[in-house]
XYZ file of C-alpha atoms in Angstrom:
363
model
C -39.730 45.949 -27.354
C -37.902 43.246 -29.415
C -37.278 40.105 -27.073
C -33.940 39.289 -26.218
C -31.629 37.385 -27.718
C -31.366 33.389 -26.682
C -27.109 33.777 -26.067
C -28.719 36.749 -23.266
C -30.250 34.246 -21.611
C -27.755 31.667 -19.649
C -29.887 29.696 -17.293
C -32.059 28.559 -20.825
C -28.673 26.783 -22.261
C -27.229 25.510 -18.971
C -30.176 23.070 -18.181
C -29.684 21.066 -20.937
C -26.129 21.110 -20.013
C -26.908 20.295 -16.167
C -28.933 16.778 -17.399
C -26.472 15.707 -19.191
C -23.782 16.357 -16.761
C -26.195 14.415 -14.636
C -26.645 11.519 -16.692
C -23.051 11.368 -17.286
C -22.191 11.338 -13.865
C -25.142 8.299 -13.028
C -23.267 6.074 -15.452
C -20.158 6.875 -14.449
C -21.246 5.439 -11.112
C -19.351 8.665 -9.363
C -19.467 11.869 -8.138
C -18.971 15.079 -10.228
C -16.210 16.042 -9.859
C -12.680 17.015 -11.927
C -10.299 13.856 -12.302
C -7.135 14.416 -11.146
C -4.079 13.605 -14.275
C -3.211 10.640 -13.035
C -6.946 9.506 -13.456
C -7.830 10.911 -17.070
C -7.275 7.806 -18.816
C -10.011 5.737 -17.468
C -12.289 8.926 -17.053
C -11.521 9.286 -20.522
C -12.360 5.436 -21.045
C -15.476 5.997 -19.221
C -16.324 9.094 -20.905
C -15.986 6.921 -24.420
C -18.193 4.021 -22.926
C -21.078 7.158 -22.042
C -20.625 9.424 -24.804
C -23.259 7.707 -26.440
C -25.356 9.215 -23.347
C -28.077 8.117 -26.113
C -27.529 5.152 -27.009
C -28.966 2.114 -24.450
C -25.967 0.589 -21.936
C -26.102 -2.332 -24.047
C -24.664 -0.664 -27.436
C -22.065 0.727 -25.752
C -21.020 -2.643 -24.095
C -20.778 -3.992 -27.541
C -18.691 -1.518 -29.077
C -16.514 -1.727 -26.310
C -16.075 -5.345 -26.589
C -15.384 -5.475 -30.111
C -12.361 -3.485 -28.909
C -9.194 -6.083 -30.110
C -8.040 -5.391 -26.470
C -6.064 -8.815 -27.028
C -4.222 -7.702 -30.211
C -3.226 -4.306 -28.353
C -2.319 -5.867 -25.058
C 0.159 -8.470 -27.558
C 1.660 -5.207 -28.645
C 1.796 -3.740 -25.754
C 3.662 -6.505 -24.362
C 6.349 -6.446 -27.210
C 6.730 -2.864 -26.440
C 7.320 -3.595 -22.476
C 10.478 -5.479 -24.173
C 12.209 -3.139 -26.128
C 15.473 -2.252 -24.482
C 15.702 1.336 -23.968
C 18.916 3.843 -24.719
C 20.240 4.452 -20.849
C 19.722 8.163 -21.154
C 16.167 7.667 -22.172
C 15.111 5.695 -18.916
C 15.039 7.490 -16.223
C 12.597 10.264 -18.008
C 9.766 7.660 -18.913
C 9.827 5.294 -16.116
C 9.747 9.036 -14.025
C 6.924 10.229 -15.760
C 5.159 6.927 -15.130
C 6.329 7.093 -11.222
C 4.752 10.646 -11.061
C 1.340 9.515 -13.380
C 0.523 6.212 -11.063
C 1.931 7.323 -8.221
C 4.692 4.341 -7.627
C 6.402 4.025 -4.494
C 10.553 3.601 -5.689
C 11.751 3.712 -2.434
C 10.397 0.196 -1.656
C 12.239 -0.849 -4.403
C 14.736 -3.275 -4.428
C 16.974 -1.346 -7.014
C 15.733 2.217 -7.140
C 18.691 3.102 -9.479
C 16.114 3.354 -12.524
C 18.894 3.270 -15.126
C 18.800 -0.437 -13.775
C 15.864 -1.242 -15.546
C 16.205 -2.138 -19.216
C 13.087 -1.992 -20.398
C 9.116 -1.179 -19.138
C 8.505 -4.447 -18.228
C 11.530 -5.021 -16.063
C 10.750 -2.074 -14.246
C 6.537 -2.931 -14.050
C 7.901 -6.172 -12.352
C 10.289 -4.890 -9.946
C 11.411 -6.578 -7.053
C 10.645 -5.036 -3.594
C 13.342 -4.886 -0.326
C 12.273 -8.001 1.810
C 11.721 -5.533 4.893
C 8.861 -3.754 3.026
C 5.970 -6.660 2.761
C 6.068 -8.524 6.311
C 3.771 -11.030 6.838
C 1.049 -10.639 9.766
C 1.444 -13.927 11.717
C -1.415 -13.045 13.768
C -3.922 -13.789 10.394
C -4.448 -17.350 8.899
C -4.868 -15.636 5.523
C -2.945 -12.740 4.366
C -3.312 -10.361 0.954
C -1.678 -12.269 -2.045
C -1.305 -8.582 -3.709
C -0.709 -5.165 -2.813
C -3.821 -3.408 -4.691
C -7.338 -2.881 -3.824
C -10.121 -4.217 -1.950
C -13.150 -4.294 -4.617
C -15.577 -6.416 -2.502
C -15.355 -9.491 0.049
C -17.469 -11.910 2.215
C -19.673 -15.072 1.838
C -20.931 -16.682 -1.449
C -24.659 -17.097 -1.498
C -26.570 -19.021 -4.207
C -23.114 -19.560 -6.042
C -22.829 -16.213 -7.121
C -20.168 -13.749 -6.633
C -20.011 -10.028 -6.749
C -17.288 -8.321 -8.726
C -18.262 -4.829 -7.478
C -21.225 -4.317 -5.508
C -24.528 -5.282 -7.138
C -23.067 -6.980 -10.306
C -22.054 -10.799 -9.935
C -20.796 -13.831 -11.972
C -21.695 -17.146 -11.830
C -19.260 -19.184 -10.068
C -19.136 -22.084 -11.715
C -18.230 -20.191 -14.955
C -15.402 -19.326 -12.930
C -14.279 -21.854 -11.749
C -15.576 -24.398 -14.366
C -16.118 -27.788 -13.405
C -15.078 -29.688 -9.909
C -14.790 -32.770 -8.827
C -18.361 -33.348 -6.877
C -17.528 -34.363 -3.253
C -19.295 -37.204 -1.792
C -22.480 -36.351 -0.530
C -25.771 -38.256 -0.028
C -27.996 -35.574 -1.815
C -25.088 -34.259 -4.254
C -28.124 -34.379 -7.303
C -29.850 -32.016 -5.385
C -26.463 -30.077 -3.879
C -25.532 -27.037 -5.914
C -22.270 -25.652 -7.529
C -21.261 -24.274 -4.024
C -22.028 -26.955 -2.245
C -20.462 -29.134 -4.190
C -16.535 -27.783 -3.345
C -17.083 -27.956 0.292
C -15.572 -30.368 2.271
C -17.537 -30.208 5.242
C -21.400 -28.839 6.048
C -19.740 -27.195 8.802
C -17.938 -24.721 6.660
C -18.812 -22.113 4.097
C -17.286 -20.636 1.021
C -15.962 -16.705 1.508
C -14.142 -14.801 -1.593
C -12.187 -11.733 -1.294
C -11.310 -9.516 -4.680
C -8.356 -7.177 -5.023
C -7.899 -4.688 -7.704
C -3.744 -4.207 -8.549
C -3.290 -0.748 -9.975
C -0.805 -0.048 -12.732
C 1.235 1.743 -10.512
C 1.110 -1.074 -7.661
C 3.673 -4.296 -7.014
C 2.322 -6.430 -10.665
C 3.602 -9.725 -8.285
C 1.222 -12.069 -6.479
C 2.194 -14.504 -3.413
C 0.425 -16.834 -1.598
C -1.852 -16.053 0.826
C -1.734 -18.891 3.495
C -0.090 -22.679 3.510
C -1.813 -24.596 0.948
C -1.512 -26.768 -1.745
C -1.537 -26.609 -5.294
C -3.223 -29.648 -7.231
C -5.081 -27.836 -10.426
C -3.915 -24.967 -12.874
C -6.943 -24.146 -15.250
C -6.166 -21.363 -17.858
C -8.833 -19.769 -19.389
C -8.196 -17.802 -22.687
C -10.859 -15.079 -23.092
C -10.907 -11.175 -23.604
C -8.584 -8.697 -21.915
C -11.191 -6.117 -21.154
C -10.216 -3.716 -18.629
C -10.874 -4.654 -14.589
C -11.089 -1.437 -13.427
C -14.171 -1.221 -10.972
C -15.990 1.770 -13.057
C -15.591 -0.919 -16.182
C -16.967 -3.906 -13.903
C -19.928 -1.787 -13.080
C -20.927 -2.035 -16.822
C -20.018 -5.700 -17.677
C -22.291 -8.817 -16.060
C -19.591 -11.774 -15.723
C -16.422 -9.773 -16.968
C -14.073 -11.876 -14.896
C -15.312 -14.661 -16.330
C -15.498 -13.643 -20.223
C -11.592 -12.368 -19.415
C -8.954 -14.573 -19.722
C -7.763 -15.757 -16.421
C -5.480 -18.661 -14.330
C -6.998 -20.423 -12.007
C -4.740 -22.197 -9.272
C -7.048 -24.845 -6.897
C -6.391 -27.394 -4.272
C -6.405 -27.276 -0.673
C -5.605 -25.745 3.128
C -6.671 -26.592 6.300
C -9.834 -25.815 6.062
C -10.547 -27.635 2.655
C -10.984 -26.098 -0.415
C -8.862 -23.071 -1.794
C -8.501 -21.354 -4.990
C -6.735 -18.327 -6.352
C -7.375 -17.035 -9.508
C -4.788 -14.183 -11.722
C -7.393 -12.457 -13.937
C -6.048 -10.604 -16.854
C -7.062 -7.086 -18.323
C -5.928 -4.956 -21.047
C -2.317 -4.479 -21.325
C -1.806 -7.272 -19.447
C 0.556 -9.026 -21.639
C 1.249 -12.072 -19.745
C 0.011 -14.030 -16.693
C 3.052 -16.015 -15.418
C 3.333 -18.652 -12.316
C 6.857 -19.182 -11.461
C 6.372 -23.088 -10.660
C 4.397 -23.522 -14.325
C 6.801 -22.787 -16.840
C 4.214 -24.648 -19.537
C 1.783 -21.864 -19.083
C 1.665 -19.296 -21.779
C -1.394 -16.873 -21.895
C -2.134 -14.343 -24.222
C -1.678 -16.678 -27.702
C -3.024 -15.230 -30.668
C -6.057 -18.230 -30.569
C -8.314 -19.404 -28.951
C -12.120 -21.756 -28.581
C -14.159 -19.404 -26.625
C -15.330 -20.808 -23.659
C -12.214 -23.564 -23.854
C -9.804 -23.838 -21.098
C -6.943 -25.749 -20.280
C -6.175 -28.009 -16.786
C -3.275 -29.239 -15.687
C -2.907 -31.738 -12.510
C 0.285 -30.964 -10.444
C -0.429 -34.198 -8.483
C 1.991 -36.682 -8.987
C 3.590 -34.401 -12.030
C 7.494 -35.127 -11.630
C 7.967 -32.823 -14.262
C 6.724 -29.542 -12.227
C 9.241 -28.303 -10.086
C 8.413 -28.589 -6.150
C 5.357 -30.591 -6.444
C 5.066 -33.758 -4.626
C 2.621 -36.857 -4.683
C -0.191 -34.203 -3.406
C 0.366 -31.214 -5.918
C 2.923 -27.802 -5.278
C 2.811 -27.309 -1.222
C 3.007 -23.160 -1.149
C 4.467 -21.193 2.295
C 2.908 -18.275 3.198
C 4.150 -15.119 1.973
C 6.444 -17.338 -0.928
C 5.831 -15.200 -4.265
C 3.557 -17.385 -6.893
C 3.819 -15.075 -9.737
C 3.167 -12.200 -11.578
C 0.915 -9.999 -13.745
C 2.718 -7.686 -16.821
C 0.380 -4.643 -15.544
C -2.065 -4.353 -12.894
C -4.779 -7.055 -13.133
C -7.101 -8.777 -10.344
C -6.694 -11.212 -7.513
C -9.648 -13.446 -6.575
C -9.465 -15.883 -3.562
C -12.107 -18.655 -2.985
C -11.825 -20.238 -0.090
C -13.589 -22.695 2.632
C -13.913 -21.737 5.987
C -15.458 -22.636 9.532
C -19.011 -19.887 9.260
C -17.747 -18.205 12.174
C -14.688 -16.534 9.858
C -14.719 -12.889 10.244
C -12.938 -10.333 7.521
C -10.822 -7.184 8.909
C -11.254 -5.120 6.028
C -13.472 -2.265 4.210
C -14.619 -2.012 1.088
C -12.269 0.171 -1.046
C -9.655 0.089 1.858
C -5.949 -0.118 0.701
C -3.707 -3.236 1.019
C -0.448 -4.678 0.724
C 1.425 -8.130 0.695
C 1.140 -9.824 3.841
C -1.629 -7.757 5.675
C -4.364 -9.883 7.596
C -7.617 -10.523 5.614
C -9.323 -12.453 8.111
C -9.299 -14.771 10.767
C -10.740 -17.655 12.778
């Protein structure tokens, strides 16, 4: 009896098949399962990243990188300018509503003929009634987006997803030390608090492309630093950060620092790809983005004592709570560093959804 064909026998093809799937699925750092439409691109981004199922993680984080993500997001951003003919707005900036799932009705103009262009309509306004602030919470969310990871900072590294960190002084960059008997010995951490009392908490939130692209501040503070950063615009999105050690700090990012009531405070706009600009309303001398740059260069700027920044005083910008900072061209990340007595608790979840204004934590 001749044997049977291979194409007769299934189960002998699909277990190839099955590993694969597998593997797939491992890097992915997800379940198996389909990807709804408004989720293909970045499947399909992550699909590209682990095609090369064969090739070691590290090959496919350097073809990735040599991505001119900063050329396209340029472009991109000169596209999110071009006026568009009236009749042609309403069905792009409605198939965009429908891929990313925006909210119009929280919209301060939901008339989208209103809009002349994408990026007037990726940085629209929101009715004042729709964001209040929880009074009950010392520190509020800066963004509506979502909550990638939070808590302390131990050994002066921070996690940008769970189980991959960045070194925080390449962050940051350098501080002033504060005056300690043992600062030689002290390290990066230490160094930025104020008091031994206290301890140094971070929270990171993930904006969307379909979520509100403008930031506000968090808490009453005071703004004495602005550090840009020039760097890639790799993407931020958390099955990207799984891949990439230190992306936040290889990405080009602003870095706002100074003070609250507790002592030190920092919040930090990271760009990604498509992220055409970073702009803080107060700052009018920042420009991000520019076709140039020294890797690993960044630029500082002291708002204390700077007459020629509007709103700042002898001790740097003073910010409300709640008083919009600035915004993002497309979604992007939020990172807040902050000192705080050790007894500050979070009241959030990892992955949770959040919007301008809700608690974060409290004393």
């Amino acid at each position: 009896m001749e044997p049977r064909p291979l194409w007769l026998h299934p189960h002998r093809l699909q277990v190839p098949r099955l590993a694969l799937r597998r593997r797939l699925t491992a890097l992915k750092g997800g379940v198996s399962r389909p990807a709804t439409w408004r989720h293909r691109p970045i499947s399909f981004l992550c699909y590209i990243l682990s095609v090369s199922a064969l090739r070691p993680l590290a090959c496919r984080v350097a073809l990735y990188r040599s991505f001119p993500t900063r050329l396209l997001s340029r472009a991109w951003g000169r596209l999110n300018g071009v006026e568009l003919p009236t009749w042609l707005r309403k069905p792009i900036y409605s198939l965009y509503i429908w891929t990313f799932g925006v909210n119009m009705q929280e919209a301060a103009v939901e008339d989208l003929h209103h809009y002349r262009n994408l990026g007037e309509f990726f940085r629209r306004r929101l009715k004042p009634a729709v964001r209040p602030l929880c009074a009950a919470s010392c520190l509020t969310s800066p963004a509506d987006g979502r909550i990638l990871h939070f808590g302390r900072v131990k050994n002066s590294e921070v996690e940008q997803v769970k189980g991959v960190t960045y070194s925080l002084e390449n962050f940051l960059g350098p501080q002033k030390r504060q005056c300690k008997d043992s600062s030689s010995s002290s390290s990066f951490r230490d160094d930025i608090l104020s008091s031994p009392d206290s301890d140094l908490f971070h929270v990171v939130i993930y904006l969307a492309p379909g979520d509100y692209h403008c930031f506000h501040s968090p808490t009453d503070w005071r703004v004495e630093l602005r550090r840009h950063f020039p760097g890639s615009l790799m993407s931020v999105n958390p099955g990207v950060a799984r891949w990439i050690k230190e992306l936040f700090c290889l990405n080009e990012r602003v870095v706002l620092t100074g003070q609250w009531q507790q002592g030190f405070f920092s919040l930090t706009a990271v760009g990604a790809t498509n992220v055409g600009s970073i702009r803080i309303y107060f700052d009018q001398e920042l420009q991000t983005n520019t076709p140039r740059y020294s890797k690993g260069s960044f630029h500082d700027r002291s708002y204390i004592a700077d007459q020629t920044v509007k709103f700042a005083g002898e001790g740097g910008v003073t910010l409300q709570k709640g008083e919009a900072v600035g915004e993002f061209n497309l979604g992007s990340t939020i990172v807040l560093l902050f000192e705080a007595p050790k007894d500050f608790s979070f009241n959030l979840q990892p992955g949770q959804r959040i919007r301008v204004g809700e608690g974060l934590g409290s004393l």
